[in-house]
Amino acid sequence: MAVNRLRLIEQKETALAKQARRESRDCDPGLEEAVKTIIYSAQRTEVKELHQIREIFVHKFGKDFAQDSIDNLSNSIPEKVTKRLSTVPPSEELVTLYLAEIARAYHVPFSGLQLEGEDITEHDESGDEGPPSGRVPEEALSTGGSQTARVKVRRLSQVDKLPNPSAPKSPVSVSTPAPTTDNPHPVLRVSTSGASQKGANGKANSADEQELDALRNRFEALRRR
């Protein structure tokens, strides 16, 4: 009997602890970061499940806790999450770089490309030691040290177009026609066997007619006698 009573007491204590935990308005320190991250993310996304969980957490921990999570006053939200959900527009320099890359990929004239080329030229003319950017030292391209064997190096900024295998392809492309076994210039070929057979039949008919004419002539000659 005493053992059964002890077990009942332990079960009651466990149930009371769970009930107190459910009714408690304080969040467990080990779960605080995860809970605040969910509330912070649900406020800036349109995921239905996150909104449902957010309402449960707000009802459980109170509006003050939810406001702290939304404003990130305690800096408990991971930096990776805040950067991904940030609504701050990108800088003008970053936008220009993106547009320049798009213009370069699609061969569209863009003023950002000219500004980029001017920056490279100014950096090359700054007088730094060593070969300037965009140039290759002629000594590295010389063979045997002779002047005639040296390759003339052009500035990269003066090159109109460089092959870029990693550049994105245009979404609109016209592919060249593939080789095919079909005859592009078909010629109607007439079988000569039919014509030859027709000619042979015509010759046979003419021979028969000649024989009939000869027989008729003979009959007429016999009648005259």
CSV table of C-alpha atoms in Angstrom, one decimal:
chain,number,residue,atom,x,y,z
A,1,MET,CA,0.0,0.0,0.0
A,2,ALA,CA,2.8,2.4,0.8
A,3,VAL,CA,4.5,1.8,-2.5
A,4,ASN,CA,1.3,2.5,-4.4
A,5,ARG,CA,0.8,5.7,-2.5
A,6,LEU,CA,4.4,6.8,-3.3
A,7,ARG,CA,3.8,6.1,-7.0
A,8,LEU,CA,0.6,8.1,-7.0
A,9,ILE,CA,2.4,11.0,-5.3
A,10,GLU,CA,5.1,10.9,-8.0
A,11,GLN,CA,2.5,10.9,-10.8
A,12,LYS,CA,0.7,13.8,-9.2
A,13,GLU,CA,3.9,15.8,-8.9
A,14,THR,CA,4.8,15.2,-12.5
A,15,ALA,CA,1.3,16.3,-13.6
A,16,LEU,CA,1.5,19.4,-11.5
A,17,ALA,CA,4.9,20.3,-12.9
A,18,LYS,CA,3.6,19.9,-16.5
A,19,GLN,CA,0.6,22.0,-15.7
A,20,ALA,CA,2.7,24.7,-14.1
A,21,ARG,CA,5.0,24.6,-17.2
A,22,ARG,CA,2.1,25.0,-19.5
A,23,GLU,CA,0.6,27.8,-17.5
A,24,SER,CA,3.9,29.6,-17.0
A,25,ARG,CA,4.4,32.9,-18.9
A,26,ASP,CA,8.2,32.6,-18.8
A,27,CYS,CA,10.0,30.9,-21.7
A,28,ASP,CA,12.6,28.3,-21.1
A,29,PRO,CA,16.1,29.9,-21.7
A,30,GLY,CA,17.1,26.9,-23.8
A,31,LEU,CA,14.1,27.5,-26.1
A,32,GLU,CA,14.0,31.3,-26.1
A,33,GLU,CA,16.1,31.7,-29.2
A,34,ALA,CA,14.1,29.2,-31.2
A,35,VAL,CA,10.7,30.7,-30.1
A,36,LYS,CA,11.7,34.3,-30.8
A,37,THR,CA,13.1,33.3,-34.2
A,38,ILE,CA,9.8,31.7,-35.2
A,39,ILE,CA,7.9,34.8,-34.0
A,40,TYR,CA,10.3,37.1,-35.8
A,41,SER,CA,10.2,35.1,-39.1
A,42,ALA,CA,6.4,34.7,-39.1
A,43,GLN,CA,6.0,38.5,-39.0
A,44,ARG,CA,8.1,38.8,-42.2
A,45,THR,CA,6.9,35.8,-44.2
A,46,GLU,CA,3.6,34.5,-45.6
A,47,VAL,CA,3.9,30.9,-44.4
A,48,LYS,CA,0.6,29.8,-42.9
A,49,GLU,CA,2.1,27.3,-40.5
A,50,LEU,CA,4.5,29.9,-39.0
A,51,HIS,CA,1.6,32.2,-38.4
A,52,GLN,CA,-0.3,29.5,-36.6
A,53,ILE,CA,2.6,28.7,-34.3
A,54,ARG,CA,3.2,32.4,-33.8
A,55,GLU,CA,-0.3,32.9,-32.5
A,56,ILE,CA,0.2,30.0,-30.0
A,57,PHE,CA,3.4,31.4,-28.7
A,58,VAL,CA,1.9,34.9,-28.4
A,59,HIS,CA,-1.0,33.5,-26.4
A,60,LYS,CA,1.3,31.5,-24.2
A,61,PHE,CA,4.1,34.0,-23.5
A,62,GLY,CA,2.3,37.2,-23.8
A,63,LYS,CA,2.4,40.3,-26.0
A,64,ASP,CA,5.5,41.8,-24.4
A,65,PHE,CA,7.5,38.7,-25.2
A,66,ALA,CA,6.1,38.8,-28.8
A,67,GLN,CA,7.0,42.5,-29.2
A,68,ASP,CA,10.5,41.8,-27.9
A,69,SER,CA,10.8,39.0,-30.5
A,70,ILE,CA,9.5,41.2,-33.4
A,71,ASP,CA,11.7,44.1,-32.6
A,72,ASN,CA,14.7,41.9,-31.6
A,73,LEU,CA,15.4,44.1,-28.6
A,74,SER,CA,17.4,41.4,-26.8
A,75,ASN,CA,19.4,40.6,-30.0
A,76,SER,CA,18.6,36.9,-29.7
A,77,ILE,CA,17.7,36.4,-33.4
A,78,PRO,CA,20.6,34.9,-35.4
A,79,GLU,CA,22.3,37.3,-37.7
A,80,LYS,CA,21.8,34.9,-40.7
A,81,VAL,CA,18.0,35.1,-40.2
A,82,THR,CA,17.9,38.9,-39.9
A,83,LYS,CA,20.0,39.3,-43.1
A,84,ARG,CA,17.8,37.0,-45.1
A,85,LEU,CA,14.6,38.7,-43.9
A,86,SER,CA,15.9,42.2,-44.1
A,87,THR,CA,13.8,44.8,-46.0
A,88,VAL,CA,16.7,47.3,-46.5
A,89,PRO,CA,17.2,47.9,-50.2
A,90,PRO,CA,20.6,47.0,-51.6
A,91,SER,CA,23.2,49.7,-52.1
A,92,GLU,CA,23.6,51.6,-55.4
A,93,GLU,CA,27.0,50.1,-56.0
A,94,LEU,CA,25.6,46.6,-55.7
A,95,VAL,CA,22.8,47.4,-58.1
A,96,THR,CA,25.2,48.9,-60.6
A,97,LEU,CA,27.4,45.8,-60.5
A,98,TYR,CA,24.4,43.5,-61.1
A,99,LEU,CA,23.2,45.6,-64.0
A,100,ALA,CA,26.7,45.7,-65.5
A,101,GLU,CA,27.0,41.9,-65.3
A,102,ILE,CA,23.6,41.6,-67.0
A,103,ALA,CA,24.5,44.0,-69.7
A,104,ARG,CA,27.8,42.2,-70.3
A,105,ALA,CA,26.1,38.9,-70.5
A,106,TYR,CA,23.4,40.1,-73.0
A,107,HIS,CA,25.7,42.5,-74.9
A,108,VAL,CA,23.6,45.5,-74.1
A,109,PRO,CA,25.1,49.0,-73.9
A,110,PHE,CA,25.2,50.2,-70.3
A,111,SER,CA,27.0,53.2,-68.8
A,112,GLY,CA,28.2,51.1,-65.8
A,113,LEU,CA,30.5,49.2,-68.1
A,114,GLN,CA,32.2,52.4,-69.3
A,115,LEU,CA,32.6,53.6,-65.7
A,116,GLU,CA,34.1,50.2,-64.8
A,117,GLY,CA,36.6,50.5,-67.7
A,118,GLU,CA,37.6,54.0,-66.6
A,119,ASP,CA,38.3,52.7,-63.0
A,120,ILE,CA,40.6,50.1,-64.4
A,121,THR,CA,42.4,52.7,-66.5
A,122,GLU,CA,42.9,55.0,-63.6
A,123,HIS,CA,44.2,52.1,-61.5
A,124,ASP,CA,46.7,51.1,-64.2
A,125,GLU,CA,48.0,54.7,-64.5
A,126,SER,CA,48.5,55.1,-60.7
A,127,GLY,CA,52.2,54.2,-61.0
A,128,ASP,CA,52.2,51.1,-58.7
A,129,GLU,CA,55.2,48.8,-58.7
A,130,GLY,CA,55.0,45.7,-60.8
A,131,PRO,CA,52.9,45.2,-63.9
A,132,PRO,CA,49.6,47.2,-63.9
A,133,SER,CA,46.3,45.4,-63.8
A,134,GLY,CA,45.0,44.3,-67.2
A,135,ARG,CA,48.6,43.8,-68.5
A,136,VAL,CA,50.8,40.8,-68.8
A,137,PRO,CA,54.6,41.3,-68.5
A,138,GLU,CA,56.2,40.9,-71.9
A,139,GLU,CA,59.1,39.0,-70.2
A,140,ALA,CA,56.7,36.2,-69.4
A,141,LEU,CA,55.7,35.9,-73.0
A,142,SER,CA,59.1,36.3,-74.6
A,143,THR,CA,60.9,33.3,-76.1
A,144,GLY,CA,64.7,33.3,-76.2
A,145,GLY,CA,64.9,37.0,-75.1
A,146,SER,CA,64.7,38.3,-78.7
A,147,GLN,CA,62.6,41.3,-79.5
A,148,THR,CA,61.0,39.7,-82.6
A,149,ALA,CA,59.8,36.8,-80.6
A,150,ARG,CA,57.9,38.9,-78.0
A,151,VAL,CA,54.2,39.0,-78.2
A,152,LYS,CA,52.5,42.3,-78.3
A,153,VAL,CA,50.2,42.6,-75.2
A,154,ARG,CA,47.0,44.5,-75.4
A,155,ARG,CA,45.2,46.1,-72.6
A,156,LEU,CA,42.2,44.1,-71.4
A,157,SER,CA,40.1,47.3,-71.4
A,158,GLN,CA,40.8,47.7,-75.1
A,159,VAL,CA,39.5,44.3,-76.0
A,160,ASP,CA,36.0,44.5,-77.4
A,161,LYS,CA,34.9,41.0,-76.4
A,162,LEU,CA,36.6,38.2,-74.5
A,163,PRO,CA,35.3,34.6,-74.6
A,164,ASN,CA,33.6,33.8,-71.3
A,165,PRO,CA,32.5,30.2,-71.1
A,166,SER,CA,30.9,30.7,-67.7
A,167,ALA,CA,28.8,33.6,-68.9
A,168,PRO,CA,25.0,32.9,-68.7
A,169,LYS,CA,23.4,32.2,-72.0
A,170,SER,CA,20.6,34.3,-73.4
A,171,PRO,CA,17.1,32.9,-72.7
A,172,VAL,CA,16.2,33.6,-76.3
A,173,SER,CA,18.4,31.7,-78.7
A,174,VAL,CA,18.1,30.4,-82.2
A,175,SER,CA,19.9,27.2,-82.8
A,176,THR,CA,21.4,26.4,-86.2
A,177,PRO,CA,19.6,23.6,-88.2
A,178,ALA,CA,21.0,20.2,-87.5
A,179,PRO,CA,22.3,18.0,-90.3
A,180,THR,CA,19.6,15.8,-91.8
A,181,THR,CA,19.4,13.0,-94.2
A,182,ASP,CA,16.5,14.6,-96.1
A,183,ASN,CA,17.2,15.9,-99.6
A,184,PRO,CA,16.8,19.7,-99.4
A,185,HIS,CA,16.3,19.9,-103.2
A,186,PRO,CA,14.3,16.8,-104.2
A,187,VAL,CA,14.2,15.8,-107.8
A,188,LEU,CA,11.3,13.9,-109.2
A,189,ARG,CA,12.7,10.7,-110.8
A,190,VAL,CA,10.6,9.0,-113.4
A,191,SER,CA,11.1,5.3,-113.9
A,192,THR,CA,12.3,4.5,-117.4
A,193,SER,CA,11.0,1.0,-117.3
A,194,GLY,CA,7.4,2.1,-117.9
A,195,ALA,CA,8.4,4.3,-120.9
A,196,SER,CA,10.5,1.5,-122.4
A,197,GLN,CA,7.6,-1.0,-121.9
A,198,LYS,CA,5.3,1.5,-123.5
A,199,GLY,CA,7.6,1.8,-126.5
A,200,ALA,CA,7.9,-1.9,-126.9
A,201,ASN,CA,4.1,-2.3,-126.8
A,202,GLY,CA,3.8,0.4,-129.5
A,203,LYS,CA,6.3,-1.4,-131.7
A,204,ALA,CA,4.5,-4.7,-131.3
A,205,ASN,CA,1.1,-3.1,-132.2
A,206,SER,CA,2.6,-1.5,-135.4
A,207,ALA,CA,4.0,-4.9,-136.5
A,208,ASP,CA,0.6,-6.5,-136.0
A,209,GLU,CA,-1.1,-3.8,-138.1
A,210,GLN,CA,1.4,-4.3,-140.9
A,211,GLU,CA,0.7,-8.0,-140.9
A,212,LEU,CA,-3.1,-7.4,-141.1
A,213,ASP,CA,-2.6,-4.9,-143.9
A,214,ALA,CA,-0.6,-7.5,-145.8
A,215,LEU,CA,-3.2,-10.2,-145.4
A,216,ARG,CA,-6.0,-7.8,-146.6
A,217,ASN,CA,-4.0,-7.0,-149.7
A,218,ARG,CA,-3.6,-10.7,-150.5
A,219,PHE,CA,-7.3,-11.4,-150.1
A,220,GLU,CA,-8.2,-8.5,-152.4
A,221,ALA,CA,-5.7,-9.8,-155.0
A,222,LEU,CA,-7.3,-13.2,-154.9
A,223,ARG,CA,-10.8,-11.8,-155.3
A,224,ARG,CA,-9.7,-9.9,-158.4
A,225,ARG,CA,-8.6,-13.1,-160.1
